[in-house]
mmCIF file of C-alpha atoms and ligand atoms in Angstrom:
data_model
loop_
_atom_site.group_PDB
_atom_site.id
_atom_site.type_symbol
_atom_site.label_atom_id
_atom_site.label_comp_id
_atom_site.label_asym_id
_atom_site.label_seq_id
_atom_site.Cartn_x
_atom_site.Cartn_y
_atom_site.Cartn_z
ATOM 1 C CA UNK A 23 24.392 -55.097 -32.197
ATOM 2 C CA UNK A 24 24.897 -54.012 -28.660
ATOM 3 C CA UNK A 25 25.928 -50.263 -29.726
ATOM 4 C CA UNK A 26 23.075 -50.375 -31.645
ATOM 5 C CA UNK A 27 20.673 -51.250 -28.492
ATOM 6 C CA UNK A 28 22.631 -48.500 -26.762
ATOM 7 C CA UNK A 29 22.290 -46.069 -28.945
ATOM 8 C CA UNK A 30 18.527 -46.533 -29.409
ATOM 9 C CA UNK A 31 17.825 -46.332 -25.123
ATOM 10 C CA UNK A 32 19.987 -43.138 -25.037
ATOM 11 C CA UNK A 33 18.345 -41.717 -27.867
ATOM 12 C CA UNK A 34 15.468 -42.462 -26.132
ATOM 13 C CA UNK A 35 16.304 -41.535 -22.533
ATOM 14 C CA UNK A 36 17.299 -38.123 -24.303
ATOM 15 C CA UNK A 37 14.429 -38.216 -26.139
ATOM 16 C CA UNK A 38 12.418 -38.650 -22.824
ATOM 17 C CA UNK A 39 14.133 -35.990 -20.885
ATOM 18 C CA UNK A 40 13.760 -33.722 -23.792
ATOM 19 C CA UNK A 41 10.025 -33.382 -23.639
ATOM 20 C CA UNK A 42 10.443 -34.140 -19.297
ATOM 21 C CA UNK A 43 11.943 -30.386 -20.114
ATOM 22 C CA UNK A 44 9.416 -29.232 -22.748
ATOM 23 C CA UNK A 45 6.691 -29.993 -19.956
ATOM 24 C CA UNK A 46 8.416 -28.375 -17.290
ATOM 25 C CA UNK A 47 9.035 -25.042 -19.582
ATOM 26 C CA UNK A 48 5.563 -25.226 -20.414
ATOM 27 C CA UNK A 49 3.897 -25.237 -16.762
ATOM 28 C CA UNK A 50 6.538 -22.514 -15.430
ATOM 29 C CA UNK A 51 5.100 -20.521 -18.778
ATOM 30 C CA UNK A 52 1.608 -21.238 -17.775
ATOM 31 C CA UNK A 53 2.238 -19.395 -14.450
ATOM 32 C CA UNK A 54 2.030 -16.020 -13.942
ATOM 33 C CA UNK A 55 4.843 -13.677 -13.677
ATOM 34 C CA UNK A 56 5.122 -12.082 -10.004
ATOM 35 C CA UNK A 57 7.784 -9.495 -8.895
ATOM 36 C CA UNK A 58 8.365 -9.031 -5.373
ATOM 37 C CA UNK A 59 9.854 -5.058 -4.575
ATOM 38 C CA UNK A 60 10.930 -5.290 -1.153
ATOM 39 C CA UNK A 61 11.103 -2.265 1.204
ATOM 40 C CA UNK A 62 11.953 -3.966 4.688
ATOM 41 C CA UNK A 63 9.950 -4.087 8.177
ATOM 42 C CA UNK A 64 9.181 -6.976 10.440
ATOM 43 C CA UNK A 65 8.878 -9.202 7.150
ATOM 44 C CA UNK A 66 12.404 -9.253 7.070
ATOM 45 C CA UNK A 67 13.220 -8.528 10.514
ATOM 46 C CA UNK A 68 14.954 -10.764 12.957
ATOM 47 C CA UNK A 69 14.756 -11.628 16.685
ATOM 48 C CA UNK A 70 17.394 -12.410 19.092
ATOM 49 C CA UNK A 71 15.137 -15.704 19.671
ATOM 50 C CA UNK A 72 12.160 -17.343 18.469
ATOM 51 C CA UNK A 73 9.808 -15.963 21.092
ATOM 52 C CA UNK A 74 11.609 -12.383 20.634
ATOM 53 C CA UNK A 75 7.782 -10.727 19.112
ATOM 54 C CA UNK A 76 8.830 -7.096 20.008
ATOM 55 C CA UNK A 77 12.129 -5.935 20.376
ATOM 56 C CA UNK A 78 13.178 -7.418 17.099
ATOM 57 C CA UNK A 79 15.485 -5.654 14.847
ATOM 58 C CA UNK A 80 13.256 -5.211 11.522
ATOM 59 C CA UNK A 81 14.697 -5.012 8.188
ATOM 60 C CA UNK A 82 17.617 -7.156 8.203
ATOM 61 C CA UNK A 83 17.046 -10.092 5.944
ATOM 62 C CA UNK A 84 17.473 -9.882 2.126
ATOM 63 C CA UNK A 85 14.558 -10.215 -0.344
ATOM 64 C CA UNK A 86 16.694 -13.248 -2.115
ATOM 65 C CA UNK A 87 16.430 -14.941 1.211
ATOM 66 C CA UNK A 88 12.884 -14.452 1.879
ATOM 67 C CA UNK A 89 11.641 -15.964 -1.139
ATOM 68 C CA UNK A 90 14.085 -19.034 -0.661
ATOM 69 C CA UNK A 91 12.067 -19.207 2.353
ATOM 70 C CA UNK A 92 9.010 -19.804 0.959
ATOM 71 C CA UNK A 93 10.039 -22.234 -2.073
ATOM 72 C CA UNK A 94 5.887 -23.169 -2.398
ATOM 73 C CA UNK A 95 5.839 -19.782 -4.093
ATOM 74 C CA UNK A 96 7.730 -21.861 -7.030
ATOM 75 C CA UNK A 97 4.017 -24.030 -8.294
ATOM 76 C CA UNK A 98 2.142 -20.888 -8.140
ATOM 77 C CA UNK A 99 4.059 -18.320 -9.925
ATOM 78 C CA UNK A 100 7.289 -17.471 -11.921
ATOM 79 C CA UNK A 101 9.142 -15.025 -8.897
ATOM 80 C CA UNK A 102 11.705 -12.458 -8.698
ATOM 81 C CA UNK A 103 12.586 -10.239 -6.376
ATOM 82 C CA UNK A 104 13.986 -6.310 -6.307
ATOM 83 C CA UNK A 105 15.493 -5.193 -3.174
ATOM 84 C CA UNK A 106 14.303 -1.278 -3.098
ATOM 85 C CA UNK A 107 15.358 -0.243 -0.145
ATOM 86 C CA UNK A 108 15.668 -1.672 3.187
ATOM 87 C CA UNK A 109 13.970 0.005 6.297
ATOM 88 C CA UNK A 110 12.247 0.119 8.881
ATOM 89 C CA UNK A 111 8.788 1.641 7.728
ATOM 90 C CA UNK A 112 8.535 4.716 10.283
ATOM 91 C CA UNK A 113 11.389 6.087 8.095
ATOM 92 C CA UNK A 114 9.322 5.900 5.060
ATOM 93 C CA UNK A 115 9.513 9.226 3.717
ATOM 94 C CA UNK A 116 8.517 10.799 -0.099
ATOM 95 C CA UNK A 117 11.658 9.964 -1.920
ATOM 96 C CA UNK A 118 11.096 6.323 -1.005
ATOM 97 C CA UNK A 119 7.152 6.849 -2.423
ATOM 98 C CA UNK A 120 8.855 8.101 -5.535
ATOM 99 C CA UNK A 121 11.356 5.626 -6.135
ATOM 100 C CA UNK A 122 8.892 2.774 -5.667
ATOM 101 C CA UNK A 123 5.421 4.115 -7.397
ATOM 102 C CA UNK A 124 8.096 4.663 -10.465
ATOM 103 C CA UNK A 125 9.687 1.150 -9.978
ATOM 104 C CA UNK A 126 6.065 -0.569 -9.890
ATOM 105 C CA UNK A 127 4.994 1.421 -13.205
ATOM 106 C CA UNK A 128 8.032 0.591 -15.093
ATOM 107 C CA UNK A 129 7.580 -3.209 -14.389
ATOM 108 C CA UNK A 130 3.737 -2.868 -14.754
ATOM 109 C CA UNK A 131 4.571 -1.514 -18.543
ATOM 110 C CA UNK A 132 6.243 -4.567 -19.008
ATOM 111 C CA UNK A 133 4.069 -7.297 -20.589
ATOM 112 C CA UNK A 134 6.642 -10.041 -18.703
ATOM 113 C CA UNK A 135 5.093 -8.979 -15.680
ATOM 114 C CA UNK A 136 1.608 -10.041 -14.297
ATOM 115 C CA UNK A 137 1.564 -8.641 -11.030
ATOM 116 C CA UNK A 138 3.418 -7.317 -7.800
ATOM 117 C CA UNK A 139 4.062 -7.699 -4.525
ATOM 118 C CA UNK A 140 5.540 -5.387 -1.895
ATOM 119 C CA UNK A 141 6.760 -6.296 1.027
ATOM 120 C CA UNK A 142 6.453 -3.726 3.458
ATOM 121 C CA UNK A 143 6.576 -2.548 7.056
ATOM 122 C CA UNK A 144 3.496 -2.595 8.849
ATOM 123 C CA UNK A 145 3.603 1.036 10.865
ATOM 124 C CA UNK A 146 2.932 3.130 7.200
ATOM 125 C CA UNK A 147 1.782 -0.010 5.111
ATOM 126 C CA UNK A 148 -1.627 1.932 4.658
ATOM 127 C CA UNK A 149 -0.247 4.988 3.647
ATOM 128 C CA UNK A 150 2.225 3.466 0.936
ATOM 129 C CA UNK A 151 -0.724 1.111 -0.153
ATOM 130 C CA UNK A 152 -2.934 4.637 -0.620
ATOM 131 C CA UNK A 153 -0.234 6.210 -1.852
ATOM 132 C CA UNK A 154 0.067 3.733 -4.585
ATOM 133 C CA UNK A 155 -3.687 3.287 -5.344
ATOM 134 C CA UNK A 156 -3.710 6.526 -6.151
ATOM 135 C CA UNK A 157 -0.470 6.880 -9.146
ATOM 136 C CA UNK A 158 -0.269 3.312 -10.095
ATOM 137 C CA UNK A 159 -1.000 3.489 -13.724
ATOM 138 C CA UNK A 160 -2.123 -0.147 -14.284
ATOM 139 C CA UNK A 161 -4.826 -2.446 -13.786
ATOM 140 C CA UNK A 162 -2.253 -5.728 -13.038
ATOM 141 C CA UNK A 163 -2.805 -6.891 -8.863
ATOM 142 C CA UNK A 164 -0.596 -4.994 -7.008
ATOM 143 C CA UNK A 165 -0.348 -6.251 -3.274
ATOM 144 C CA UNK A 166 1.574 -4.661 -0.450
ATOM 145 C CA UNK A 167 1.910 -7.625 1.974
ATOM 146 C CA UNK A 168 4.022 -7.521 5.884
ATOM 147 C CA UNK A 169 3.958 -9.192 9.207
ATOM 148 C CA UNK A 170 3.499 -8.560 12.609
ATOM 149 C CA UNK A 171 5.957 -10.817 13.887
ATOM 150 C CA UNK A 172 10.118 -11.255 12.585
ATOM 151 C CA UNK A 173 10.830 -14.265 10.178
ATOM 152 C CA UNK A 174 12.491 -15.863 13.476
ATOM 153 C CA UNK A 175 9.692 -16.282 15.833
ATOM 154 C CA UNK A 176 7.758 -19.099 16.746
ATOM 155 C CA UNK A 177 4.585 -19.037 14.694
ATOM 156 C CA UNK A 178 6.092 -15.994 12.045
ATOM 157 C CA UNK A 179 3.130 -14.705 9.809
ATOM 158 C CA UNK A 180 5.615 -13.543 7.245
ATOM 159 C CA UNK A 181 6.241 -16.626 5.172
ATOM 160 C CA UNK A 182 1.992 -17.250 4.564
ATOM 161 C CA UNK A 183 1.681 -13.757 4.535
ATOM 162 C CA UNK A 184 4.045 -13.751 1.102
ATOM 163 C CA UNK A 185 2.891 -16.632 -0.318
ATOM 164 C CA UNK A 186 -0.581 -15.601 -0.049
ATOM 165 C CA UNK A 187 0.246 -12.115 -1.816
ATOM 166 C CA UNK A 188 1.809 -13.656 -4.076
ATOM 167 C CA UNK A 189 -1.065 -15.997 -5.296
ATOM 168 C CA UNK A 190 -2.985 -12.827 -5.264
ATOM 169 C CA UNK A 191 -0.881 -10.798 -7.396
ATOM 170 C CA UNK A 192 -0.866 -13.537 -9.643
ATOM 171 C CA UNK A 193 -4.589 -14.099 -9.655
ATOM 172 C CA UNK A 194 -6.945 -13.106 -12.633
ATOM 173 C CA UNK A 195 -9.630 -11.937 -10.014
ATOM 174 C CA UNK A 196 -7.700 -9.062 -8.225
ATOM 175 C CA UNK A 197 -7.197 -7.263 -11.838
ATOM 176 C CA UNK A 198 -8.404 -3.977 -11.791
ATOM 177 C CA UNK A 199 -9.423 -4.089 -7.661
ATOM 178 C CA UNK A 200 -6.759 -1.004 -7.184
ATOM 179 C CA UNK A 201 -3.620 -1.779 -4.581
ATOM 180 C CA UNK A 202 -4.552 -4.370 -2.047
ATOM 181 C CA UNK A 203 -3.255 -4.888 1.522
ATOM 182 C CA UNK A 204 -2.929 -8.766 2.070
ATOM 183 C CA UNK A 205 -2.273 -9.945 5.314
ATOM 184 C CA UNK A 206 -3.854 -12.086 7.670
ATOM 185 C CA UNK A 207 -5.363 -14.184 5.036
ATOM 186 C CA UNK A 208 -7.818 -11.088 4.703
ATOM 187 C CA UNK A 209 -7.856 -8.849 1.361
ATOM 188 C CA UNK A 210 -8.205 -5.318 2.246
ATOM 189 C CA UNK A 211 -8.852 -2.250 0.369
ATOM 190 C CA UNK A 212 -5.920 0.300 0.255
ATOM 191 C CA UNK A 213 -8.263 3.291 0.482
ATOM 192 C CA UNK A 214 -10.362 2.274 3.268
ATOM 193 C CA UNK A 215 -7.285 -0.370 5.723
ATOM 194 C CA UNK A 216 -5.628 0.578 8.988
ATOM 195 C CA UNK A 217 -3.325 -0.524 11.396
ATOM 196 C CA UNK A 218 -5.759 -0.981 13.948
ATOM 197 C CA UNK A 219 -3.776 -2.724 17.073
ATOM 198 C CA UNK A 220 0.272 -2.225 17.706
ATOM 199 C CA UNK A 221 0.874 -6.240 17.944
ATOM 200 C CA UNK A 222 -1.823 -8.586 16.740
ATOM 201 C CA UNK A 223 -1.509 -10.425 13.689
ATOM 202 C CA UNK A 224 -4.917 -9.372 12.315
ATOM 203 C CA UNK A 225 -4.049 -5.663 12.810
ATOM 204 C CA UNK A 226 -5.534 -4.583 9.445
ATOM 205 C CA UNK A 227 -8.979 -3.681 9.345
ATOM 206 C CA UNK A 228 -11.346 -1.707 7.926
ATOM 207 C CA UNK A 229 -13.396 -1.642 10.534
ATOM 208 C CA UNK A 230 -16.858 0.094 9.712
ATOM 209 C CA UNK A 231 -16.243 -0.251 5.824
ATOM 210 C CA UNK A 232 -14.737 -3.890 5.810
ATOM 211 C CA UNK A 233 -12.523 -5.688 4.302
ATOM 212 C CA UNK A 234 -12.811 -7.199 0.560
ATOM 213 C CA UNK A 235 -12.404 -10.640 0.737
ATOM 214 C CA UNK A 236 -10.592 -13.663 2.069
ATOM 215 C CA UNK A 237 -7.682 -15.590 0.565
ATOM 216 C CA UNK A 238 -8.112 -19.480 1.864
ATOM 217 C CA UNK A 239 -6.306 -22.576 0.497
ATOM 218 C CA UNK A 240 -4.642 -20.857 -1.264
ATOM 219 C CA UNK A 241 -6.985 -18.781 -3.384
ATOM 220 C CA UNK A 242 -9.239 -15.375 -3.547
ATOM 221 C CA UNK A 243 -12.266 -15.120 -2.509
ATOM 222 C CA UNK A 244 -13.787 -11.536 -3.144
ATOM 223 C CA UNK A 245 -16.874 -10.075 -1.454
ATOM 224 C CA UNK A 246 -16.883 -6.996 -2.395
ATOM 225 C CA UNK A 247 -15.175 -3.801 -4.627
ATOM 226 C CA UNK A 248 -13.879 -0.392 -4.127
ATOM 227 C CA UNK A 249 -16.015 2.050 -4.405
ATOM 228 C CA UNK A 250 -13.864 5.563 -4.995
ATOM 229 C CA UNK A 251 -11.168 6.271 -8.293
ATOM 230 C CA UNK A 252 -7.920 4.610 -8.389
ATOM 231 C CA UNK A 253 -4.956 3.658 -10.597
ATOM 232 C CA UNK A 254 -5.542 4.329 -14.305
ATOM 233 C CA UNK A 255 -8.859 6.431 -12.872
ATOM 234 C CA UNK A 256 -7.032 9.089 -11.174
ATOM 235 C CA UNK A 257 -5.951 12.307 -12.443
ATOM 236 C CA UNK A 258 -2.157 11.542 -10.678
ATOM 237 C CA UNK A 259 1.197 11.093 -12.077
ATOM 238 C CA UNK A 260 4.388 11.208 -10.046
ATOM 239 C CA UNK A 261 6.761 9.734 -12.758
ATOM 240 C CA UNK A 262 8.471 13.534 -13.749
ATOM 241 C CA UNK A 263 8.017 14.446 -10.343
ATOM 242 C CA UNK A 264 11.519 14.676 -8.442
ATOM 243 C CA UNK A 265 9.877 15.822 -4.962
ATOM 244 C CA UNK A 266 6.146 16.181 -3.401
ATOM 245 C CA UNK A 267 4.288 19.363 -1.549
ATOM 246 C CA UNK A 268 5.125 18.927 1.824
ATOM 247 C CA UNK A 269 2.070 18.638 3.635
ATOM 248 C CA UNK A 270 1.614 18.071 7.529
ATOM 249 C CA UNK A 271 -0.770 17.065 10.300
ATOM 250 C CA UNK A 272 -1.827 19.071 13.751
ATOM 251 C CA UNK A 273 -3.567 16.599 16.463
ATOM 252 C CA UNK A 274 -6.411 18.518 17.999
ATOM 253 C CA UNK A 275 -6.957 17.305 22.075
ATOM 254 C CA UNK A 276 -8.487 18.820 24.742
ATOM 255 C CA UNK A 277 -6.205 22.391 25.808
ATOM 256 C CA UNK A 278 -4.774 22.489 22.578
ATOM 257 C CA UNK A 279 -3.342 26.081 21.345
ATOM 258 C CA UNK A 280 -2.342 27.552 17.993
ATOM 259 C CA UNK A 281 1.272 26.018 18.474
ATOM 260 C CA UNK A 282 1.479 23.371 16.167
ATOM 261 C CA UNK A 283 -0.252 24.718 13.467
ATOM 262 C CA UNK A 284 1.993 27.593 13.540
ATOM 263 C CA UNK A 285 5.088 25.978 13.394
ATOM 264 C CA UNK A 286 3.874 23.313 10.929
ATOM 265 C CA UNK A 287 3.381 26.640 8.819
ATOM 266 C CA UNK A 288 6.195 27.944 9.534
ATOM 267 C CA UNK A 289 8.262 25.017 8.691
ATOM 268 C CA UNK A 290 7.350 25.730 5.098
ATOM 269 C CA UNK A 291 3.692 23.618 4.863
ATOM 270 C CA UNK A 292 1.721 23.700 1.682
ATOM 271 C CA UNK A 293 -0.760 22.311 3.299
ATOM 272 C CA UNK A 294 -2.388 21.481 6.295
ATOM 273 C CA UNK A 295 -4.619 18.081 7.810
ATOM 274 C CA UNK A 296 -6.571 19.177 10.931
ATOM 275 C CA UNK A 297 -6.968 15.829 12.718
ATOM 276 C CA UNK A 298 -9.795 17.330 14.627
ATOM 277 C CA UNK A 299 -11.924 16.108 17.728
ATOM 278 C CA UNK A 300 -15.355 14.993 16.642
ATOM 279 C CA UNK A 301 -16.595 15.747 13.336
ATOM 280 C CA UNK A 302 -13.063 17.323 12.765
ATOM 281 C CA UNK A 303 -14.267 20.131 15.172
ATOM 282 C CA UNK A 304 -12.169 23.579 15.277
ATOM 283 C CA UNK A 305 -10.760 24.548 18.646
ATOM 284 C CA UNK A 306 -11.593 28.217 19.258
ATOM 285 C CA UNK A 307 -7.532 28.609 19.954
ATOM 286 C CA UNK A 308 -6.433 27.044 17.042
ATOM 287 C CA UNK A 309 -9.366 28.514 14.359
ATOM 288 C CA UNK A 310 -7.121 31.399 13.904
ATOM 289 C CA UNK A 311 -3.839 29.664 13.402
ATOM 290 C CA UNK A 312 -5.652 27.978 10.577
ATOM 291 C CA UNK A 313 -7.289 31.007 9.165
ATOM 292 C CA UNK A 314 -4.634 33.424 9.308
ATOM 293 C CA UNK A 315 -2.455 29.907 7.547
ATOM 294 C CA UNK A 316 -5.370 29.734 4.657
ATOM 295 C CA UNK A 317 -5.164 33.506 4.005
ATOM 296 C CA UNK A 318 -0.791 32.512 3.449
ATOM 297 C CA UNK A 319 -2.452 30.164 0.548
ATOM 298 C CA UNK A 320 -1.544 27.080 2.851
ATOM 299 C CA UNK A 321 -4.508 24.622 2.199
ATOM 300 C CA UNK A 322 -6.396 23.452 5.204
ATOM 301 C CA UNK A 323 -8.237 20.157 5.033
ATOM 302 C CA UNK A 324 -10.674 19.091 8.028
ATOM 303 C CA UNK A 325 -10.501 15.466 9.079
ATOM 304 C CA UNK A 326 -11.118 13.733 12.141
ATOM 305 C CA UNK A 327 -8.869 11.800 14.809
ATOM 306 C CA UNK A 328 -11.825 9.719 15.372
ATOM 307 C CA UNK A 329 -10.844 6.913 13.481
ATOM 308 C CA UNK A 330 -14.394 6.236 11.610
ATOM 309 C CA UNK A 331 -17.515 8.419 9.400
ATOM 310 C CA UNK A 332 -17.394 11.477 7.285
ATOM 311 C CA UNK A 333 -16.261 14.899 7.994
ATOM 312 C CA UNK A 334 -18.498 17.297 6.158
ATOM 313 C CA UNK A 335 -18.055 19.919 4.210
ATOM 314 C CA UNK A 336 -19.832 22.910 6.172
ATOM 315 C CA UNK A 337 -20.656 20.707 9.131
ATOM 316 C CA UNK A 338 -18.735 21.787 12.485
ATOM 317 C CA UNK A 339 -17.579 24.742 10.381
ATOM 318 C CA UNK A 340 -18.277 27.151 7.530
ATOM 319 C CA UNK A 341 -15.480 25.494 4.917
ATOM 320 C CA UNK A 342 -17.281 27.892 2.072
ATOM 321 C CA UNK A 343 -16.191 30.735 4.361
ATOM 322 C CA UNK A 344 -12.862 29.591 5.767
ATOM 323 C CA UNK A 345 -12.451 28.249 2.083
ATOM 324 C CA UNK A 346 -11.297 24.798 3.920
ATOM 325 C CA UNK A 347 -11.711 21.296 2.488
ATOM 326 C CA UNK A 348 -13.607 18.503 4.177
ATOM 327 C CA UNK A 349 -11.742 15.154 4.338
ATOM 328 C CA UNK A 350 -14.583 12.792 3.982
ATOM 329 C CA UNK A 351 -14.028 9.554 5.792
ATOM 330 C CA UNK A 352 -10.206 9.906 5.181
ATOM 331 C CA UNK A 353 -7.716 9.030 7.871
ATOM 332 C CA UNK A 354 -5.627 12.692 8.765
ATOM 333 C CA UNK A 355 -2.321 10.536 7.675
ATOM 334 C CA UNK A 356 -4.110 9.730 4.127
ATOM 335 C CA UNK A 357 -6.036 12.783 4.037
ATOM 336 C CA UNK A 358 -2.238 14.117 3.924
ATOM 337 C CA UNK A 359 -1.704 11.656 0.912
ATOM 338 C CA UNK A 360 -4.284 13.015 -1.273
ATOM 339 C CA UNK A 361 -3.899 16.393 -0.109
ATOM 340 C CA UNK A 362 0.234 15.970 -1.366
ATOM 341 C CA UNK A 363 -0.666 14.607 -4.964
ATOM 342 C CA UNK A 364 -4.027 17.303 -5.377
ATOM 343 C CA UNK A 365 -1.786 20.366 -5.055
ATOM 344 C CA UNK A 366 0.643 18.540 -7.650
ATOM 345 C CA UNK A 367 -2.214 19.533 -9.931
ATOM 346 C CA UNK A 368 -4.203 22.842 -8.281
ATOM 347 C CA UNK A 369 -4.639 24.509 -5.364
ATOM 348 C CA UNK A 370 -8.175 25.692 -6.175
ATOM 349 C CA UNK A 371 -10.068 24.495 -3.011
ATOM 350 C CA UNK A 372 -13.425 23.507 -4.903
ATOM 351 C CA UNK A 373 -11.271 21.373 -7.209
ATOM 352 C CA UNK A 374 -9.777 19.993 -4.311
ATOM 353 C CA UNK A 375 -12.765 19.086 -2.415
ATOM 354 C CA UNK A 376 -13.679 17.332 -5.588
ATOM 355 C CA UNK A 377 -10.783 15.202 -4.848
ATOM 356 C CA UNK A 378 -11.582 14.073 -1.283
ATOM 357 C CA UNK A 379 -15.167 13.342 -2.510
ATOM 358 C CA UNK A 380 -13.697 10.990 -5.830
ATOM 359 C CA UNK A 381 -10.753 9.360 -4.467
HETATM 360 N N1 DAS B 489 8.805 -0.987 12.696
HETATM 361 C C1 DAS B 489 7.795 -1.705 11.952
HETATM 362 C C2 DAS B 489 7.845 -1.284 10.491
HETATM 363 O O1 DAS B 489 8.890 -1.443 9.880
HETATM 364 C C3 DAS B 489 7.935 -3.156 11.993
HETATM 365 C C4 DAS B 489 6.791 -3.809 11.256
HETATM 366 O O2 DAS B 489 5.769 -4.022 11.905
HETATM 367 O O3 DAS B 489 6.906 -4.103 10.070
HETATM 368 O O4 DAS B 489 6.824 -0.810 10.011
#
């Protein structure tokens, strides 16, 4: 009688557990599916103490570790992480672009995988989130996400930084918005977001052009959309490419001579940004440079260091006769982006132009 009674209460305690486990399968399979590449930077840097906000050593903590640092992540999404590399992002150079744009379209293929994060140091975040929005060949959330102070200080942003990008990259709303930069608990554009102040925690801004929407408690809140090409709309694929163009930048100031250009051209340039005074204005010392450069079939784009508006095609100079391109509103460090990945496909300057005015 009694091993009877026992055997019916473990049967059912089994029994119990059983579906306990059933119900716990089924909410992790409700979740989406959120891999986080990570690439280094303050996100995963460390201080000598908790009020240590510069001076920090960045890159130095694991991608393992940061997401057991952040165990919230588990109710909102199913996580992994890939540790990509590890650096400091000033060293971010185009074999790192390579490796990770073909990383993020090999998961993306995957239907396991709902969307991604990166996490990312903040000094080129913009230009790998660009980068990105322009040869990411899917419409899943892909988020590039950092911090502006190490995962030891007093008051880190890393940790709600992550969790937030995560919860975005797992959202059904930021399908098909291109890359986004998270941070902040702002949503920013890739095309259009800068580092706009060396230290503050809301660094990332798109100033004139704003930012896309918020993330609070915990969920999206979009305001507006991209406006130019991206991802599965753009004409780029780096996934046979082994290398990219090399393509530089000259800073135009007041006294400034043909130097740089020429040695930027002599270093072996394909192609040139002019990060020009004004309305990406041509010094009369360094017209020349560029001129006698365009005439070696290096291409010459005109931007602006100003930070903000449109350069023009034909405005502060005849581009139809110096057959230059006009950046558009383009930062000169993504002008240099786009002008890498258009001469993987031409360097016909009206096709080109094209370019800055679709992308
Ligand atoms: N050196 C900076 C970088 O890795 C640290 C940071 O702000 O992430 O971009």
């Amino acid at each position: 009688m009694l091993f009877q009674k026992t055997a019916r209460s473990a049967a059912a305690l089994f029994g119990f557990l059983f579906c306990l486990s059933l119900a716990a399968q089924a909410q992790t399979s409700t979740l989406p599916n959120v891999t986080i590449l990570a690439t280094g930077g303050t996100i995963a840097g460390t201080g000598a103490t908790s009020t240590t906000t510069v001076g920090y050593t960045a890159a130095t903590v694991g991608i393992q570790t940061l997401i057991q640092a952040v165990p919230e992540m588990t109710k909102i999404a199913n996580v992994s992480g890939e540790q990509v590399f590890q650096i400091a992002s000033e060293n971010m150079g185009n074999e790192h672009w390579l490796l990770l744009a073909k990383r993020v379209n090999t998961l993306l293929a995957q239907p396991t995988v709902d969307g991604i994060v990166i996490t990312h140091g903040t000094d080129t975040l913009e230009e790998t989130a660009y980068f990105l929005n322009l040869v990411v060949k899917s419409r899943k959330p892909v988020v590039v996400v950092g911090s502006m102070r190490p995962s030891t200080a007093l008051s880190a942003d890393g940790p709600i930084n992550l969790y937030n990008a995560v919860m975005l990259a797992g959202s059904q709303e930021a399908i098909g918005r291109g890359v986004l930069v998270a941070m902040n608990d702002q949503i920013n554009g890739a095309r259009d977001v800068t580092k706009s102040n060396t230290t503050t925690t809301d660094t990332f801004k798109a100033s004139e052009l704003g930012m896309l929407g918020y993330i609070q408690g915990g969920k999206p809140y979009f305001y507006r959309t991209a406006t130019r090409k991206h991802t599965v709309e753009t004409e780029f694929d780096v996934m046979n490419l082994s290398t990219l163009p090399q393509v530089e930048i000259a800073y135009a100031h007041a006294n400034v001579g043909p130097v740089a250009v020429e040695a930027l051209v002599a270093s072996g340039a394909k192609g040139l940004i002019h990060a020009g005074v004004g309305n990406g204005s041509l010094p009369a010392k360094v017209r020349p440079a560029l001129s006698a450069a365009r005439k070696k079939g290096v291409l010459i784009v005109r931007s602006s260091r100003v930070g903000q508006g449109i350069v023009a095609r034909n405005g502060e100079a005849n581009d139809d006769e110096l057959d230059f391109v006009a950046g558009d509103n383009l930062s000169p460090q993504k002008a240099r982006i786009l002008l890498m990945l258009a001469l993987t496909k031409t360097t016909n300057t009206r096709d080109i132009q094209k370019m800055f005015s679709t992308y």
